[in-house]
Every structure is written in structure tokens, then in C-alpha cells.
Coordinates of C-alpha atoms in Angstrom, one line a residue:
M150 CA 27.0 -24.3 16.5
H151 CA 25.9 -25.1 13.0
R152 CA 25.5 -28.8 14.0
I153 CA 23.2 -27.9 16.9
T154 CA 21.1 -25.8 14.5
L155 CA 21.0 -28.6 12.0
I156 CA 20.0 -31.1 14.6
T157 CA 17.3 -28.8 16.0
L158 CA 15.9 -28.1 12.5
T159 CA 15.9 -31.8 11.7
L160 CA 14.1 -32.7 14.9
T161 CA 11.6 -29.9 14.4
L162 CA 10.8 -31.2 10.9
V163 CA 10.5 -34.8 12.0
L164 CA 8.2 -33.8 14.9
A165 CA 6.1 -31.6 12.6
A166 CA 5.8 -34.5 10.1
C167 CA 4.7 -36.9 12.8
S168 CA 2.3 -34.6 14.6
G169 CA -0.6 -35.3 12.3
G170 CA -2.0 -31.9 13.5
A171 CA -4.2 -29.5 11.5
T172 CA -2.8 -28.4 8.2
P173 CA -1.8 -24.7 8.2
A174 CA -3.8 -22.2 6.2
P175 CA -2.6 -21.9 2.6
A176 CA 0.2 -19.3 2.1
S177 CA -2.2 -17.0 0.2
A178 CA -4.8 -17.1 3.0
P179 CA -3.7 -13.8 4.6
D180 CA -4.8 -11.9 1.5
T181 CA -8.3 -13.4 1.6
Y182 CA -9.7 -11.1 4.2
V183 CA -12.7 -9.1 2.9
S184 CA -12.9 -5.6 4.5
P185 CA -16.3 -4.0 4.9
N186 CA -14.5 -0.6 4.7
L187 CA -11.7 -0.9 2.1
D188 CA -11.9 -1.5 -1.6
T189 CA -9.7 -4.1 -3.1
S190 CA -11.4 -4.3 -6.5
Y191 CA -9.5 -1.6 -8.3
E192 CA -6.5 -2.5 -10.5
D193 CA -3.3 -3.4 -8.6
A194 CA -5.1 -2.9 -5.3
L195 CA -3.2 -3.8 -2.1
A196 CA -4.8 -6.5 0.1
A197 CA -6.9 -5.0 3.0
R198 CA -4.2 -5.9 5.5
N199 CA -1.5 -4.0 3.6
Q200 CA -3.9 -1.0 3.0
L201 CA -4.4 -0.9 6.7
A202 CA -0.7 -1.0 7.5
L203 CA 0.5 1.4 4.8
G204 CA -2.6 3.6 5.4
T205 CA -1.6 3.8 9.1
L206 CA 1.8 5.1 8.1
E207 CA 0.5 7.5 5.4
L208 CA -2.0 9.1 7.9
D209 CA 0.8 10.2 10.2
G210 CA 0.9 14.0 10.3
T211 CA -2.7 14.4 9.1
P212 CA -5.9 15.2 11.0
N213 CA -6.7 11.4 10.7
A214 CA -3.5 10.2 12.3
V215 CA -3.7 7.4 14.9
T216 CA -4.1 8.8 18.4
P217 CA -2.0 7.5 21.4
E218 CA -5.2 5.9 22.8
Q219 CA -5.8 4.1 19.5
A220 CA -2.1 3.1 19.3
A221 CA -2.4 1.4 22.7
A222 CA -5.4 -0.7 21.4
L223 CA -3.8 -1.3 17.9
L224 CA -0.3 -2.3 19.0
P225 CA -1.1 -5.8 20.4
L226 CA -3.3 -6.5 17.4
W227 CA -0.6 -5.6 14.8
Q228 CA 1.9 -7.6 16.8
A229 CA -0.3 -10.6 16.8
L230 CA -0.9 -10.2 13.1
L231 CA 2.8 -10.0 12.4
S232 CA 3.3 -13.2 14.5
T233 CA 0.7 -15.0 12.4
Q234 CA 2.3 -13.8 9.2
K235 CA 5.7 -15.0 10.2
S236 CA 4.6 -18.4 11.5
G237 CA 2.4 -19.1 8.5
A238 CA 0.4 -21.5 10.7
A239 CA -2.5 -19.3 11.7
A240 CA -6.1 -20.3 10.9
Q241 CA -7.7 -17.9 8.4
A242 CA -10.4 -17.2 11.0
E243 CA -7.8 -15.9 13.4
V244 CA -6.2 -13.6 10.8
N245 CA -9.7 -12.3 9.8
A246 CA -10.6 -11.7 13.4
L247 CA -7.4 -9.7 14.0
L248 CA -7.9 -7.6 10.8
S249 CA -11.6 -7.0 11.8
Q250 CA -10.4 -5.8 15.3
I251 CA -7.8 -3.5 13.7
E252 CA -10.5 -2.0 11.5
G253 CA -12.8 -1.7 14.5
A254 CA -10.2 0.3 16.5
R255 CA -10.2 2.9 13.7
T256 CA -12.5 5.8 13.2
A257 CA -14.8 6.0 10.2
E258 CA -12.8 9.0 9.0
Q259 CA -9.5 7.1 9.2
L260 CA -11.0 4.2 7.2
A261 CA -12.5 6.6 4.7
A262 CA -9.1 8.4 4.3
I263 CA -7.3 5.0 3.7
R264 CA -10.0 3.9 1.3
A265 CA -9.6 7.2 -0.6
M266 CA -5.9 6.6 -1.0
Q267 CA -6.6 3.6 -3.3
L268 CA -3.2 2.1 -2.3
T269 CA -1.6 -0.1 -4.9
Q270 CA 1.4 -2.4 -5.3
T271 CA 3.2 0.6 -6.8
D272 CA 2.6 2.5 -3.6
L273 CA 4.0 -0.4 -1.6
Q274 CA 7.1 -0.6 -3.8
D275 CA 7.5 3.2 -3.5
W276 CA 7.3 2.9 0.3
A277 CA 9.8 0.0 0.3
A278 CA 12.2 1.9 -1.9
A279 CA 11.9 5.1 0.2
N280 CA 12.6 3.0 3.3
G281 CA 15.6 1.1 1.9
I282 CA 13.8 -2.2 1.6
T283 CA 14.9 -4.4 -1.3
L284 CA 12.1 -6.5 -2.7
G285 CA 12.7 -10.0 -3.8
S286 CA 11.3 -10.6 -7.2
G287 CA 10.6 -14.3 -7.0
N288 CA 10.4 -14.4 -10.7
G289 CA 13.1 -16.9 -11.5
Q290 CA 16.0 -14.5 -12.0
P291 CA 19.4 -15.6 -10.8
G292 CA 19.5 -15.9 -7.0
S293 CA 15.7 -16.0 -6.6
G294 CA 15.7 -19.6 -5.3
Q295 CA 16.2 -21.6 -8.5
G296 CA 18.2 -24.8 -7.8
L297 CA 17.5 -24.8 -4.1
S298 CA 15.9 -27.8 -2.4
P299 CA 12.4 -27.2 -1.1
E300 CA 13.8 -27.0 2.4
A301 CA 16.5 -24.5 1.5
R302 CA 13.9 -22.4 -0.4
A303 CA 11.5 -22.4 2.6
T304 CA 14.4 -21.4 4.9
R305 CA 15.3 -18.5 2.5
Q306 CA 11.7 -17.4 2.3
A307 CA 11.3 -17.5 6.1
E308 CA 14.5 -15.4 6.5
E309 CA 13.0 -12.9 4.1
G310 CA 9.7 -12.9 5.9
R311 CA 7.9 -14.4 2.9
T312 CA 5.6 -17.4 2.6
P313 CA 5.3 -19.4 -0.7
G314 CA 2.9 -17.7 -3.0
S315 CA 2.7 -14.5 -1.0
A316 CA 3.1 -11.4 -3.2
G317 CA 5.5 -8.8 -1.7
G318 CA 5.8 -10.8 1.5
G319 CA 9.1 -9.2 2.5
A320 CA 7.8 -5.7 1.9
S321 CA 4.5 -6.7 3.7
T322 CA 6.4 -7.9 6.7
A323 CA 8.7 -4.8 6.8
M324 CA 5.6 -2.6 6.5
L325 CA 3.9 -4.4 9.4
E326 CA 7.1 -4.0 11.4
A327 CA 7.2 -0.3 10.5
A328 CA 3.5 0.1 11.6
I329 CA 4.3 -1.5 14.9
T330 CA 7.3 0.7 15.4
Y331 CA 5.2 3.8 14.6
L332 CA 2.5 2.7 17.1
E333 CA 5.1 2.0 19.7
S334 CA 6.4 5.6 19.2
L335 CA 2.9 6.9 19.9
N336 CA 2.5 4.7 23.0
G337 CA 5.6 5.8 24.9

């Protein structure tokens, strides 16, 4: 079984190298979206995509919670965004369009409530800890990828839902998955 996986991986890498296709967006591209509704200029602010995801979860049980009708509209958008994050190959325009549509499916009150939360990296870490998600440090501590070949490091990052250079990628992916699960619960 491992041999088949190795052969498949090797063929995939060879085909990708020979394709000459468009270069994927840089790993940090997902965090370049500029929201017309959310502030990312305060200290330690989460990127707009993470404010939207964590804000969705934090609004549960409040008067500004997502409605079942909104969940039906938001669910495929969040699923598409998660897919682009995991693939790492989406054009920035595609990511921006998805985030813009996600914001467009929200009420002004919901966006104002999320903005007022001023969500930070600490809030993301607290959410991850409360949900049993272990964050990878990526800071060179033992076991964080030192001594791995670039291919092995990329494989580990992919398994953890991270892309090179993404801050909190594992928590971000877990949070997107939690937002999708939450929306699914409202939909059914």
C-alpha cells in the first residue's frame, strides 16, 4: 500500500512539475483580503477570513446568530473557501470573491457585532484550546519540521492543514471546519 502511495505521489509531483501551468497564489495570499466591514488594523487582529469564521461561531446563541436561511446560503461558500485553503492553489481573486460573498450573505448587524468583537490571535488560540485543538508552533522547536526535506515538510504541513508561511493554519482550518459543521447543524 505504501508503494502505491509513493508511486502516486511521485507521479503527481512529476506531472505538476511538467505542467507549466499557472503558479499558485503565495501561501500568505489568503490573508490579503481587505474587508469593507471588518477592521484588521488593531494589534494582533485576526485576518478577515478568520474574523468571519470565529465570529460566526461566537454569534451562536445571540440575537445576531446565523439564521437557517443564511446557513443554506453560507454553507457552500464556506465549503469552497475551505477547499481553496486546503489546496493552496486558488487564485487570490477566487478567495476574495468567496469572502466577499460570505460577507454579503450577512446582515449589517452581524458584521457590526463581529467587528465589535475585535478578534485577535489570542481569541483564536483560546478557541482552539477550548475545542481541544493543538496548535503547531512552527518556531523551530523540536518536532516542528527541522531536518525534514522540503517534500516531507510540505507533506506534514498538508496533513496539519497548513501552508508554508500561514500563521495558525491548523487552527484556521479547524475553525473553518467548525463553522461548516455549525452551519450544517442549522441547515438540517
